[in-house]
mmCIF file of C-alpha atoms in Angstrom:
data_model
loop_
_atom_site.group_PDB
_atom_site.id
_atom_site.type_symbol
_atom_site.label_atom_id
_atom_site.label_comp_id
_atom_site.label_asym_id
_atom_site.label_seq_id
_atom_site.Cartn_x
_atom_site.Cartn_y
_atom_site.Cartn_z
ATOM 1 C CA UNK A 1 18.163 -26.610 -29.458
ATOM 2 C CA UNK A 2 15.437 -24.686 -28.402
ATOM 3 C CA UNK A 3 15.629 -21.939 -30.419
ATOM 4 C CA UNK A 4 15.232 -23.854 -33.103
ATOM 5 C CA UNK A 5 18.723 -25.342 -33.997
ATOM 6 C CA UNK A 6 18.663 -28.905 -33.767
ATOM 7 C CA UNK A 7 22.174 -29.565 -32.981
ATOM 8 C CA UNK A 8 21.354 -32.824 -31.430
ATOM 9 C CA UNK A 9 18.199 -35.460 -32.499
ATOM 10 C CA UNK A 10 15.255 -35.015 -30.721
ATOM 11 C CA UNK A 11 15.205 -38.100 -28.613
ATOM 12 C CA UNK A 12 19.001 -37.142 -27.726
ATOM 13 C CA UNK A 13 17.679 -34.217 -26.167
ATOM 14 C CA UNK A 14 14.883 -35.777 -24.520
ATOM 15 C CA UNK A 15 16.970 -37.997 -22.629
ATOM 16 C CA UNK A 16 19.673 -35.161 -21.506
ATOM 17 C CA UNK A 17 15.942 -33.427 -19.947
ATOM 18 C CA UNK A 18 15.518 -36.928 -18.034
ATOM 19 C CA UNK A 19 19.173 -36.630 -16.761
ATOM 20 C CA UNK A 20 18.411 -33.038 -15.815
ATOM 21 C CA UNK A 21 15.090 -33.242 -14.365
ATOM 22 C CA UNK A 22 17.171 -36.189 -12.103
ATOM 23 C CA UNK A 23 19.302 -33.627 -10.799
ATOM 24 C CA UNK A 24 17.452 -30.746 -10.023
ATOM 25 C CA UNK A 25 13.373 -31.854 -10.123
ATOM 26 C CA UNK A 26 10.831 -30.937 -12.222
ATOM 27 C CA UNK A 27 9.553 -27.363 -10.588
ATOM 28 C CA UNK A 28 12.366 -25.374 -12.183
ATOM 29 C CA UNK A 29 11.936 -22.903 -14.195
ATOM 30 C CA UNK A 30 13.349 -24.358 -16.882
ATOM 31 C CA UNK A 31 10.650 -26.880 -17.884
ATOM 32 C CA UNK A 32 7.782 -24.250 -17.870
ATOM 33 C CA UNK A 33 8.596 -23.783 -21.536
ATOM 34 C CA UNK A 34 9.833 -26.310 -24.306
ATOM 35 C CA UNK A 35 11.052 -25.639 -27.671
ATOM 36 C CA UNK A 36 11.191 -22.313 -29.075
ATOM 37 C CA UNK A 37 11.040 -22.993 -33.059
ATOM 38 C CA UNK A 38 11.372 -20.097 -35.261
ATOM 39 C CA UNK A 39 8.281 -20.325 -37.532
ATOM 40 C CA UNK A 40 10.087 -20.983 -41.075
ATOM 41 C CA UNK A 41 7.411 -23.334 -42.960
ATOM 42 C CA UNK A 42 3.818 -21.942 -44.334
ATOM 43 C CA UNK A 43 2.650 -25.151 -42.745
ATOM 44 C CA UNK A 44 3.061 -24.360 -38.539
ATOM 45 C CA UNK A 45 0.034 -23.372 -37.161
ATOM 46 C CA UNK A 46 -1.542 -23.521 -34.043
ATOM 47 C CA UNK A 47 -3.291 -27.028 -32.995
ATOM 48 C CA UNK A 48 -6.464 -26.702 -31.907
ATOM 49 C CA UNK A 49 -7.354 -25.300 -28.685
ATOM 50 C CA UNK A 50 -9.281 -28.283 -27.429
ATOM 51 C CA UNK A 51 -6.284 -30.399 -28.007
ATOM 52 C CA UNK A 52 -3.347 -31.006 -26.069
ATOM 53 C CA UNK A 53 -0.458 -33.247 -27.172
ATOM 54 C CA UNK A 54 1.562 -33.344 -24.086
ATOM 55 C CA UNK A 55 5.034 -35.022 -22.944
ATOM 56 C CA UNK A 56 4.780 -37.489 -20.378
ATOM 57 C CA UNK A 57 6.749 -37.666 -17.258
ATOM 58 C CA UNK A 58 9.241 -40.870 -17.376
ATOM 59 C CA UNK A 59 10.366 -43.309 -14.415
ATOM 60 C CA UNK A 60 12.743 -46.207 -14.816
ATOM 61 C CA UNK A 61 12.024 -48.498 -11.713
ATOM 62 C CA UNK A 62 9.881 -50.306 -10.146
ATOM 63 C CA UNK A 63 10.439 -48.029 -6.784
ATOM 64 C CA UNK A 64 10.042 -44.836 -8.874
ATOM 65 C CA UNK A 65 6.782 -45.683 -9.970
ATOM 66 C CA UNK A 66 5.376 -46.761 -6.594
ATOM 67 C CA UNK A 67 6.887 -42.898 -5.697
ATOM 68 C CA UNK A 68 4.676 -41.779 -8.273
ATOM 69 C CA UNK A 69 1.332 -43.593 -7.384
ATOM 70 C CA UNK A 70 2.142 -42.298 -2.985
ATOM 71 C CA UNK A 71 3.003 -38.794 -4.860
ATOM 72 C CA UNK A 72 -0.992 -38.762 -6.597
ATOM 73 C CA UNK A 73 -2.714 -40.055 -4.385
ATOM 74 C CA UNK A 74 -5.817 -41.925 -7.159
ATOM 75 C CA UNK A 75 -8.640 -43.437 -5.532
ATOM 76 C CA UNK A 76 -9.889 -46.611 -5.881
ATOM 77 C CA UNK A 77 -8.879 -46.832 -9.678
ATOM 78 C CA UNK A 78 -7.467 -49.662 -12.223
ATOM 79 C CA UNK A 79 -4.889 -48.892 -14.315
ATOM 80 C CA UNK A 80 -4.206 -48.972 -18.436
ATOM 81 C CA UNK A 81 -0.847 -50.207 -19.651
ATOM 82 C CA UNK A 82 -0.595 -49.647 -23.609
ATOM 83 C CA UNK A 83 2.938 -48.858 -25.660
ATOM 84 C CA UNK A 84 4.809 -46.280 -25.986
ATOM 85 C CA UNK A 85 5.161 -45.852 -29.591
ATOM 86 C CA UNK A 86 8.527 -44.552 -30.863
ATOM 87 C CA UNK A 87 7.350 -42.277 -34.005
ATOM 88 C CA UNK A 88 5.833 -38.712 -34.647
ATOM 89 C CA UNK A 89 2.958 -37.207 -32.599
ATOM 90 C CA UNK A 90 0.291 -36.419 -34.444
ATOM 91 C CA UNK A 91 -3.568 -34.733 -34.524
ATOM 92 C CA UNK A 92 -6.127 -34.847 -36.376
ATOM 93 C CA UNK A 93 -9.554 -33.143 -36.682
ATOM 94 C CA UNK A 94 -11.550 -36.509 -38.236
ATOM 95 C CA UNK A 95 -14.271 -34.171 -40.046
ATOM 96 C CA UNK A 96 -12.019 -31.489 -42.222
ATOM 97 C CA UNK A 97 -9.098 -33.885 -42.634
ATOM 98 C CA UNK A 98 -6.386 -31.599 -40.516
ATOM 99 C CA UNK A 99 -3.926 -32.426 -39.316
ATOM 100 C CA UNK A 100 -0.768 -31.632 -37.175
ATOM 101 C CA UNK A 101 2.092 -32.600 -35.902
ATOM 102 C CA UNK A 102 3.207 -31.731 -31.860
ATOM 103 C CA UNK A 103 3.595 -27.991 -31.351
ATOM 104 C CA UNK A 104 5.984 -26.543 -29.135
ATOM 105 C CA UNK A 105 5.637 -23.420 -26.621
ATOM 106 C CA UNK A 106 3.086 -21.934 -28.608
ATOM 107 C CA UNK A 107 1.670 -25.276 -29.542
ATOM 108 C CA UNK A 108 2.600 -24.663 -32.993
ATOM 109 C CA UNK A 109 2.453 -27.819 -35.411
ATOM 110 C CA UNK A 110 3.083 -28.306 -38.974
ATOM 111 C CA UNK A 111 -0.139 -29.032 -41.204
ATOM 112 C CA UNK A 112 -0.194 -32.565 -42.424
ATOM 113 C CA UNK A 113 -3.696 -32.742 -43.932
ATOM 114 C CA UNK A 114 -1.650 -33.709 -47.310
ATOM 115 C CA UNK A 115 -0.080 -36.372 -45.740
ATOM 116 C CA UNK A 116 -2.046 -38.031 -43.984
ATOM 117 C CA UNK A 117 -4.941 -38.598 -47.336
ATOM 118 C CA UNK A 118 -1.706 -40.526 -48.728
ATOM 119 C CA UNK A 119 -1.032 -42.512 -45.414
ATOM 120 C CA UNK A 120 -4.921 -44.146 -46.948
ATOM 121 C CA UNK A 121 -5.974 -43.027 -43.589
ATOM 122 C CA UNK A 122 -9.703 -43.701 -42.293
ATOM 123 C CA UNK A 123 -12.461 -41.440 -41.062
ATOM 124 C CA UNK A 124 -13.503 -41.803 -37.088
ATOM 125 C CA UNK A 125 -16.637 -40.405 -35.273
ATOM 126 C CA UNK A 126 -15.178 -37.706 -33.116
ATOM 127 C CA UNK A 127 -13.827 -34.274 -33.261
ATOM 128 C CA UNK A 128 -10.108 -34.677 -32.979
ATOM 129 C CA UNK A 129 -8.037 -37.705 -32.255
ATOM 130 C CA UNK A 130 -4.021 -38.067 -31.613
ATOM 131 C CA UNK A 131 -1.512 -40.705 -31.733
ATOM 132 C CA UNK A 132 1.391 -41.342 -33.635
ATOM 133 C CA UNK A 133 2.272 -42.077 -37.026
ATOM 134 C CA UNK A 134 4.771 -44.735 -37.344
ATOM 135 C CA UNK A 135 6.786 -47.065 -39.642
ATOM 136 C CA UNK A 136 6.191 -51.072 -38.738
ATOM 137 C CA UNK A 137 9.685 -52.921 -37.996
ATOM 138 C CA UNK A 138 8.689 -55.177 -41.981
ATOM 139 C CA UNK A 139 7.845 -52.510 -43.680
ATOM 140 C CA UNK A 140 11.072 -50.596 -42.150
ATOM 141 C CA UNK A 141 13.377 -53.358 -42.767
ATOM 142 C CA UNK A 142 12.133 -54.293 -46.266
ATOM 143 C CA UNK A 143 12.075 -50.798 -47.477
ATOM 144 C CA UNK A 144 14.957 -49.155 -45.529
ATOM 145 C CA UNK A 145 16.460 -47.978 -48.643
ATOM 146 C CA UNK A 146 12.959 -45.723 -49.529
ATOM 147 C CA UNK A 147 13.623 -43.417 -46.351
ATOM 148 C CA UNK A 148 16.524 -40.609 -44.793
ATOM 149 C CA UNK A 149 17.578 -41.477 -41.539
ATOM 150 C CA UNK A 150 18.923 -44.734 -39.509
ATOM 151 C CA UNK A 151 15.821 -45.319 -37.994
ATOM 152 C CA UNK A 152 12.384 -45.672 -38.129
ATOM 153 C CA UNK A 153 11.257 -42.677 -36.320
ATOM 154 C CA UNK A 154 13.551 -40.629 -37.799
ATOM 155 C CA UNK A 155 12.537 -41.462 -41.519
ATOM 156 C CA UNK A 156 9.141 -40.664 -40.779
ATOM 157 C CA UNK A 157 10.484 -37.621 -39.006
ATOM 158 C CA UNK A 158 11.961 -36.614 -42.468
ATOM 159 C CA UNK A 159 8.904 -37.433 -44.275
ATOM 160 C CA UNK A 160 6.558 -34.884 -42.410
ATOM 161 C CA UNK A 161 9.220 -32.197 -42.239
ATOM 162 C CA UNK A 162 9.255 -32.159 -45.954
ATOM 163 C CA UNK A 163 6.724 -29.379 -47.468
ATOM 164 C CA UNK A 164 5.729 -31.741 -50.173
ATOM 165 C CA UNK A 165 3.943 -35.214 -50.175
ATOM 166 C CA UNK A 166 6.237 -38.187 -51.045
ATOM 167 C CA UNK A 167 5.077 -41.653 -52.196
ATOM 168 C CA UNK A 168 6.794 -43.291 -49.109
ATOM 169 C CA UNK A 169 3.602 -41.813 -46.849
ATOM 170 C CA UNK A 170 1.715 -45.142 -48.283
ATOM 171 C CA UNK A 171 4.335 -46.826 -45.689
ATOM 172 C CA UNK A 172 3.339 -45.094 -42.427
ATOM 173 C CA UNK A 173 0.392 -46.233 -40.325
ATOM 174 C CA UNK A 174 -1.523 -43.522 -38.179
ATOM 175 C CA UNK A 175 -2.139 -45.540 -34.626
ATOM 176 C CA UNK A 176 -4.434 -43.177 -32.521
ATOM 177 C CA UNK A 177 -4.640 -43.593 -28.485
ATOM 178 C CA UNK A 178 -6.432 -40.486 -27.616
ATOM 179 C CA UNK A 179 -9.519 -38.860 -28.774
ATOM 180 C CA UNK A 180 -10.616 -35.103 -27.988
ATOM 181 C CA UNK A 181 -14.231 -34.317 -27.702
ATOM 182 C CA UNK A 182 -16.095 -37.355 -27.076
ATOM 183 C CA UNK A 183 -17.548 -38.402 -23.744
ATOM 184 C CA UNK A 184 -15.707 -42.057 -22.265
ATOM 185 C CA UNK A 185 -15.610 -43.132 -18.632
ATOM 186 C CA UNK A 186 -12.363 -44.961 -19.022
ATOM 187 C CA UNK A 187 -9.422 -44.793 -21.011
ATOM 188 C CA UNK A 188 -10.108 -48.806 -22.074
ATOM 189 C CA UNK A 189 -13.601 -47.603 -23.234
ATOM 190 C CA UNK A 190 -11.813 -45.168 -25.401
ATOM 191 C CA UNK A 191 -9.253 -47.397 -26.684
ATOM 192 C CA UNK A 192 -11.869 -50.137 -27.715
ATOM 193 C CA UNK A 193 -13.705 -47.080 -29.677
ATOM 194 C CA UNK A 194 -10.340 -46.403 -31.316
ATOM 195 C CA UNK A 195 -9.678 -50.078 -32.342
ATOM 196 C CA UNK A 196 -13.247 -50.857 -33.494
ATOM 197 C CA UNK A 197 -12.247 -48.624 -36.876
ATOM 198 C CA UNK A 198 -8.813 -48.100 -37.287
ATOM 199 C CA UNK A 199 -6.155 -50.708 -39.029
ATOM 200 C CA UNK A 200 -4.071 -50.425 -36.732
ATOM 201 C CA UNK A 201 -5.344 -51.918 -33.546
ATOM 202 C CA UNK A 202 -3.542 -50.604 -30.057
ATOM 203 C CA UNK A 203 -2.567 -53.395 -27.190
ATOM 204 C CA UNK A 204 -3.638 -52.792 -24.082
ATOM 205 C CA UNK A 205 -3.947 -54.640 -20.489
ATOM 206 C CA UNK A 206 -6.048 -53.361 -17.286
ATOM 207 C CA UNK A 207 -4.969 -53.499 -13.653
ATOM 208 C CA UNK A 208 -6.230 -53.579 -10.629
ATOM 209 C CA UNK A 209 -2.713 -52.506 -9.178
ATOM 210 C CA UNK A 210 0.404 -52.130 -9.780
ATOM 211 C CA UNK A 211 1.656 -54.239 -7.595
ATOM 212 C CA UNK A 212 3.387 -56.154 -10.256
ATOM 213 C CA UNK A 213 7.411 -57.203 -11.120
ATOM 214 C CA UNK A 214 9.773 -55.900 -13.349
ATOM 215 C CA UNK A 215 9.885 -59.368 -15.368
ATOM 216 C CA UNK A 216 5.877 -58.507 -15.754
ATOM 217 C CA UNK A 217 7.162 -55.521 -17.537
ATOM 218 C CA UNK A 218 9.626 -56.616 -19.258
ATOM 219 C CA UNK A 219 7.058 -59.703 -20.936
ATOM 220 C CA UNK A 220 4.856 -56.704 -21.845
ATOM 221 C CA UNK A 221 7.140 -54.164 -23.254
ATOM 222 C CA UNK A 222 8.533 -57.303 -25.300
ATOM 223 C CA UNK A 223 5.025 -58.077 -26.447
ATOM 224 C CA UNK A 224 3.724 -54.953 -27.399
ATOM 225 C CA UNK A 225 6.975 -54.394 -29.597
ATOM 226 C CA UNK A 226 6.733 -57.170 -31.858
ATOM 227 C CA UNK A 227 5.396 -55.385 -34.894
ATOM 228 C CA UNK A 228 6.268 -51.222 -33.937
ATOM 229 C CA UNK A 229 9.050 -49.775 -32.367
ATOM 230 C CA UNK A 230 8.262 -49.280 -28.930
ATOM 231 C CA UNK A 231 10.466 -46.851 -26.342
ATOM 232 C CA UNK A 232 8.633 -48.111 -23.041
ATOM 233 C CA UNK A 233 5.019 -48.165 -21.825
ATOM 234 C CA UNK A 234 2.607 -45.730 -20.777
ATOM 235 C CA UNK A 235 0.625 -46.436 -17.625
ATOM 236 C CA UNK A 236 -2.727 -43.888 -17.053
ATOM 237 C CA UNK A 237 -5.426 -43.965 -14.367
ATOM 238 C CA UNK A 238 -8.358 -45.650 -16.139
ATOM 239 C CA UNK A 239 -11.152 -43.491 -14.703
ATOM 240 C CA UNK A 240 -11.314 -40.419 -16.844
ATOM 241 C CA UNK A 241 -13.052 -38.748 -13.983
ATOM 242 C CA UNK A 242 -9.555 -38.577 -12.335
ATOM 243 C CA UNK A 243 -8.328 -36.977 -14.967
ATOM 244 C CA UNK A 244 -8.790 -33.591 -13.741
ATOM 245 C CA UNK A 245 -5.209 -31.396 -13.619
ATOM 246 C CA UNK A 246 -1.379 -31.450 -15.045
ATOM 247 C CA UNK A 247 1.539 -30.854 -13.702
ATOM 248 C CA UNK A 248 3.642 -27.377 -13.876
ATOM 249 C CA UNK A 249 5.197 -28.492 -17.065
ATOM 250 C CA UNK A 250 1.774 -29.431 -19.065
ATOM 251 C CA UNK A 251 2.266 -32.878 -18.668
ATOM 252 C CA UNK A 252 -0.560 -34.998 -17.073
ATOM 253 C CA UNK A 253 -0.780 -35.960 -13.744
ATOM 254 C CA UNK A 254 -2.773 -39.224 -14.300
ATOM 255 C CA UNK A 255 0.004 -40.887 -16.424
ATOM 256 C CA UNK A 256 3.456 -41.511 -16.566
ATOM 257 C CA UNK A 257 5.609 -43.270 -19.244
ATOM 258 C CA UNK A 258 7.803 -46.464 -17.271
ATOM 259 C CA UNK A 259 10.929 -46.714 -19.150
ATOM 260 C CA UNK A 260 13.182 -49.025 -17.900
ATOM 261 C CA UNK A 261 16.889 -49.561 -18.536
ATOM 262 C CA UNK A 262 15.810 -53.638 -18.806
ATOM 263 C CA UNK A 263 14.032 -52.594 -21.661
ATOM 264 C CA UNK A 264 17.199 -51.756 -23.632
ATOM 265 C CA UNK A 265 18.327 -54.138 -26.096
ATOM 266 C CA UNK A 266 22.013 -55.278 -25.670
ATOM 267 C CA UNK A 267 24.407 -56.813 -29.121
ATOM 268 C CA UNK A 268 27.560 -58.273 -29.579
ATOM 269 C CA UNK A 269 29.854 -56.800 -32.128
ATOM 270 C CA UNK A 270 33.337 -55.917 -33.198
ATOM 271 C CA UNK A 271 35.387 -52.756 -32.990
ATOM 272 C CA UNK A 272 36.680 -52.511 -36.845
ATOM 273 C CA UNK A 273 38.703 -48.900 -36.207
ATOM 274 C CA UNK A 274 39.346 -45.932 -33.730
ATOM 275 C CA UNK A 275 38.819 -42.649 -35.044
ATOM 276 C CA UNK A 276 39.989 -39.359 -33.622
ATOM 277 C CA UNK A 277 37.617 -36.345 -33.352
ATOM 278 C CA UNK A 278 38.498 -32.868 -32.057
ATOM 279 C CA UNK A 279 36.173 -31.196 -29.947
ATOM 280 C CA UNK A 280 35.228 -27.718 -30.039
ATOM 281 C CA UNK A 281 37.612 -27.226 -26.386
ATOM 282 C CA UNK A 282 40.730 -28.975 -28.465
ATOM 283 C CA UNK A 283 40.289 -32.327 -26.643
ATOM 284 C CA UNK A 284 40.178 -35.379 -28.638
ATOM 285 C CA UNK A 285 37.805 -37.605 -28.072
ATOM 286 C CA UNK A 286 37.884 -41.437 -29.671
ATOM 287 C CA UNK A 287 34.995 -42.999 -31.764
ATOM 288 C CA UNK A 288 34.537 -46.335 -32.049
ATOM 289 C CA UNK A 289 33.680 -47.809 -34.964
ATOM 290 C CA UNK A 290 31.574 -50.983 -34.738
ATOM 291 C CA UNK A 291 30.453 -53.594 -37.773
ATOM 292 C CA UNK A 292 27.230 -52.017 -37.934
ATOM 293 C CA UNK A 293 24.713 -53.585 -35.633
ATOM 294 C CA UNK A 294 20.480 -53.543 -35.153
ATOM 295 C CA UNK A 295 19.577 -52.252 -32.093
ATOM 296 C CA UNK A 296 15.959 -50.903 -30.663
ATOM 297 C CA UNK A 297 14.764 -50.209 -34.324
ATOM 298 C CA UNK A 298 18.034 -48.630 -35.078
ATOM 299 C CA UNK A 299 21.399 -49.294 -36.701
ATOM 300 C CA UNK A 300 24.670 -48.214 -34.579
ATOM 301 C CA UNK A 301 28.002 -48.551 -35.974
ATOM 302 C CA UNK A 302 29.923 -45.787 -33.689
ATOM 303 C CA UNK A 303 30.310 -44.794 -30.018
ATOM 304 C CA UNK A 304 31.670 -42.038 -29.053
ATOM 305 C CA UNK A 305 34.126 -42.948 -25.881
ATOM 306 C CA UNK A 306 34.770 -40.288 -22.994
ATOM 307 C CA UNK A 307 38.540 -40.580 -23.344
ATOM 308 C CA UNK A 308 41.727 -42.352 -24.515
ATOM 309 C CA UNK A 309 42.095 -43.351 -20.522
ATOM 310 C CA UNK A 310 38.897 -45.046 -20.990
ATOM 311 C CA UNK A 311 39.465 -46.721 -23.929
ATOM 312 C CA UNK A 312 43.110 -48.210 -22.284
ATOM 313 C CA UNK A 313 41.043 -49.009 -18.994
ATOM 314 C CA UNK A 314 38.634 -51.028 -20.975
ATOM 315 C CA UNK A 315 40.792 -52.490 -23.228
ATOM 316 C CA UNK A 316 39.070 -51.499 -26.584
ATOM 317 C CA UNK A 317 40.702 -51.658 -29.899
ATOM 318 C CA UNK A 318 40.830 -52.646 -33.269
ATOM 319 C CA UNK A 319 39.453 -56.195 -33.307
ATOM 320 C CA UNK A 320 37.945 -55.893 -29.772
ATOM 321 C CA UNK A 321 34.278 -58.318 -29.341
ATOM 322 C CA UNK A 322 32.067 -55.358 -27.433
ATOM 323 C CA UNK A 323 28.610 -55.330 -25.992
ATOM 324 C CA UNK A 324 26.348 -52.671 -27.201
ATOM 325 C CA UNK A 325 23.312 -51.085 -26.058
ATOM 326 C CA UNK A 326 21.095 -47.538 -26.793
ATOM 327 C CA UNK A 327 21.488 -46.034 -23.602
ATOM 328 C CA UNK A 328 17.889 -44.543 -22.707
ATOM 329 C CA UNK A 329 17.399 -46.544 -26.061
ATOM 330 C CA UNK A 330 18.921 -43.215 -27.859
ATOM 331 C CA UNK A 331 22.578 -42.840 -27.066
ATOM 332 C CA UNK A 332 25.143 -45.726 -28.356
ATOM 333 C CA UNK A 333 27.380 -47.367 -25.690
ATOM 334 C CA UNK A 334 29.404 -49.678 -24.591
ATOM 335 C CA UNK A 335 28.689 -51.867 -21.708
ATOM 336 C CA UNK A 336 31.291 -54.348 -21.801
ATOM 337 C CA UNK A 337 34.269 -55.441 -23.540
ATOM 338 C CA UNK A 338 34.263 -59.356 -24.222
ATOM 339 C CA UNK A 339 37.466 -59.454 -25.733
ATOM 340 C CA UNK A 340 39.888 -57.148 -25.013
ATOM 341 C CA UNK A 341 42.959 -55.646 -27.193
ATOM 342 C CA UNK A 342 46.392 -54.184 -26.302
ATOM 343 C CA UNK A 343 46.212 -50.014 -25.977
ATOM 344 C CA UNK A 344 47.793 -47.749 -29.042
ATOM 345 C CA UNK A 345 48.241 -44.016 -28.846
ATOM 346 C CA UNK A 346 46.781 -42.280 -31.902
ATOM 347 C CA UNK A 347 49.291 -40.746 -34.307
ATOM 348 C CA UNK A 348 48.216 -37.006 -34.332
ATOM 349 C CA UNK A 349 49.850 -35.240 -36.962
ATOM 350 C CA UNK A 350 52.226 -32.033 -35.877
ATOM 351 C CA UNK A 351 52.127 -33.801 -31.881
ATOM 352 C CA UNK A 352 49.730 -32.732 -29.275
ATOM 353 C CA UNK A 353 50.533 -30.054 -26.699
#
């Protein structure tokens, strides 16, 4: 994947980092660097210097993110909670018209100058801005049939990877939370800049503390995902003036992005088959297939099981009622087994060894 072969989705592999960075912390090696894409498009360029479109570091309870705030140490500060919108990152220099996508390593993006004039974008009063440019959940579900890919983010994925400008650009908003260049003292102040102009306005709320419950959480992450696909919140220090390092891995040290597993979006549906699929190793592994079912912003119709002894243990088979969730709001799987159906061995053809 890093050299440039995306044998998984991107938001697969960000959430196999998050199991990794679990098991062996965040000062390896390994995260000094991210992808290394093999510059194959007339469009990748470098972003600007001045700008920096970095990750953000991720924690999924309530006690992780009171590590987080002991771990920084902030003085005397309030805190901004705004989405964490599930789409494509990208910059723009407001006075040319450029514009790029997220680089990698090298900080190499594609230029989307092209793209964005058809997105009927609008001009701001700074030197670069950032955000992400995103499909709304009507627009996705009335037009579903105008875009590649089984979800939101990954049709507008498809539409900026493509070298040429299609008409389905006039579906994606541009919804900026950063700006580059331009004096603020907080991040609200920039934020109310942002939304005085463009169409898109983003939600935000401002703490004193954090000293808040999960249900609080929960309301807001709810909230703020009524009209865009959302895959948690972002929480920064308000007062810029802290904003003064990052950590080994480019990522800021005066936000983090709170993504908890309460956030995921659980359905019932039923198993219609069990297919077989051979792994590279010779193992077979069982798929689920699933009447096709809306969840996060996406539609899931198969899970792939860990085993046939899993499948027997849980009782899943043709005509089984199953709970279904995106775990990490990415990965299909299934949580529970409402009504549970008698185990059958596969047929293999030839036997199996």
């Amino acid at each position: 994947y890093r050299e440039g072969e995306a044998i998984v989705p991107d938001n697969v592999y960000d959430s196999l980092v998050e199991e990794l960075i679990s098991l062996i912390g965040e000062d390896d090696d390994f995260f000094e660097s991210s992808i290394k894409e093999e510059i194959n498009s007339e469009r990748r360029q470098a972003l600007p210097s001045d700008v920096t479109m970095a990750s953000m570091n991720k924690v999924k309870t309530i006690e992780d993110l009171k590590q987080w705030l002991v771990s920084k140490n902030f003085k005397n500060t309030r805190f901004v909670i705004t989405p964490k919108y599930d789409g494509i990152s990208l910059c723009k220099e407001e006075k040319s018209g450029k514009a790029y996508t997220r680089g990698g390593k090298d900080n190499l993006g594609l230029r989307s100058d092209e793209h964005l004039k058809y997105m009927n974008d609008v001009q701001l009063s700074a030197p670069f801005t950032f955000g992400e440019a995103i499909i709304s959940k009507l627009i996705w579900d009335t037009a579903i049939s105008s875009f590649d890919g089984d979800s939101a983010r990954n049709g507008c994925s498809g539409l900026f990877r493509r070298d040429y400008v299609s008409p389905e650009l006039a579906y994606v908003d541009f919804i900026r939370y950063g700006v580059v260049g331009k004096d603020f003292k907080t991040k609200s102040d920039m934020l109310d800049f942002l939304n005085q102009t463009q169409k898109v306005k983003v939600p935000y709320l401002v703490l004193d503390n954090l000293n808040v419950s999960e249900e609080f959480f929960k309301e807001t992450y709810l909230k703020f995902s009524e009209h865009y696909s959302i895959d948690g919140l972002i929480i920064e220090v308000d007062d810029i003036s802290q904003w003064n390092s990052r950590e080994r891995n480019g990522n800021p040290k005066w936000a983090v992005a709170f993504k908890s597993p309460n956030f995921e979006e659980e359905k019932e549906t039923i198993c219609i088959a069990i297919e077989d699929n051979i792994s590279k190793s010779g193992n077979i592994i069982p798929v689920a297939i699933l009447n096709p079912v809306k969840l996060d912003g996406a539609i899931v119709s198969r899970v792939t099981l860990n085993n046939y002894s899993f499948l027997k243990h849980m009782g899943i088979g043709v005509g089984s009622k199953v709970l279904v969730k995106r775990s990490g709001q990415v990965i299909p799987l299934i949580t529970n087994v409402l009504t549970k159906k008698d185990f059958v061995y596969p047929e293999i053809e030839g036997g199996v060894e």
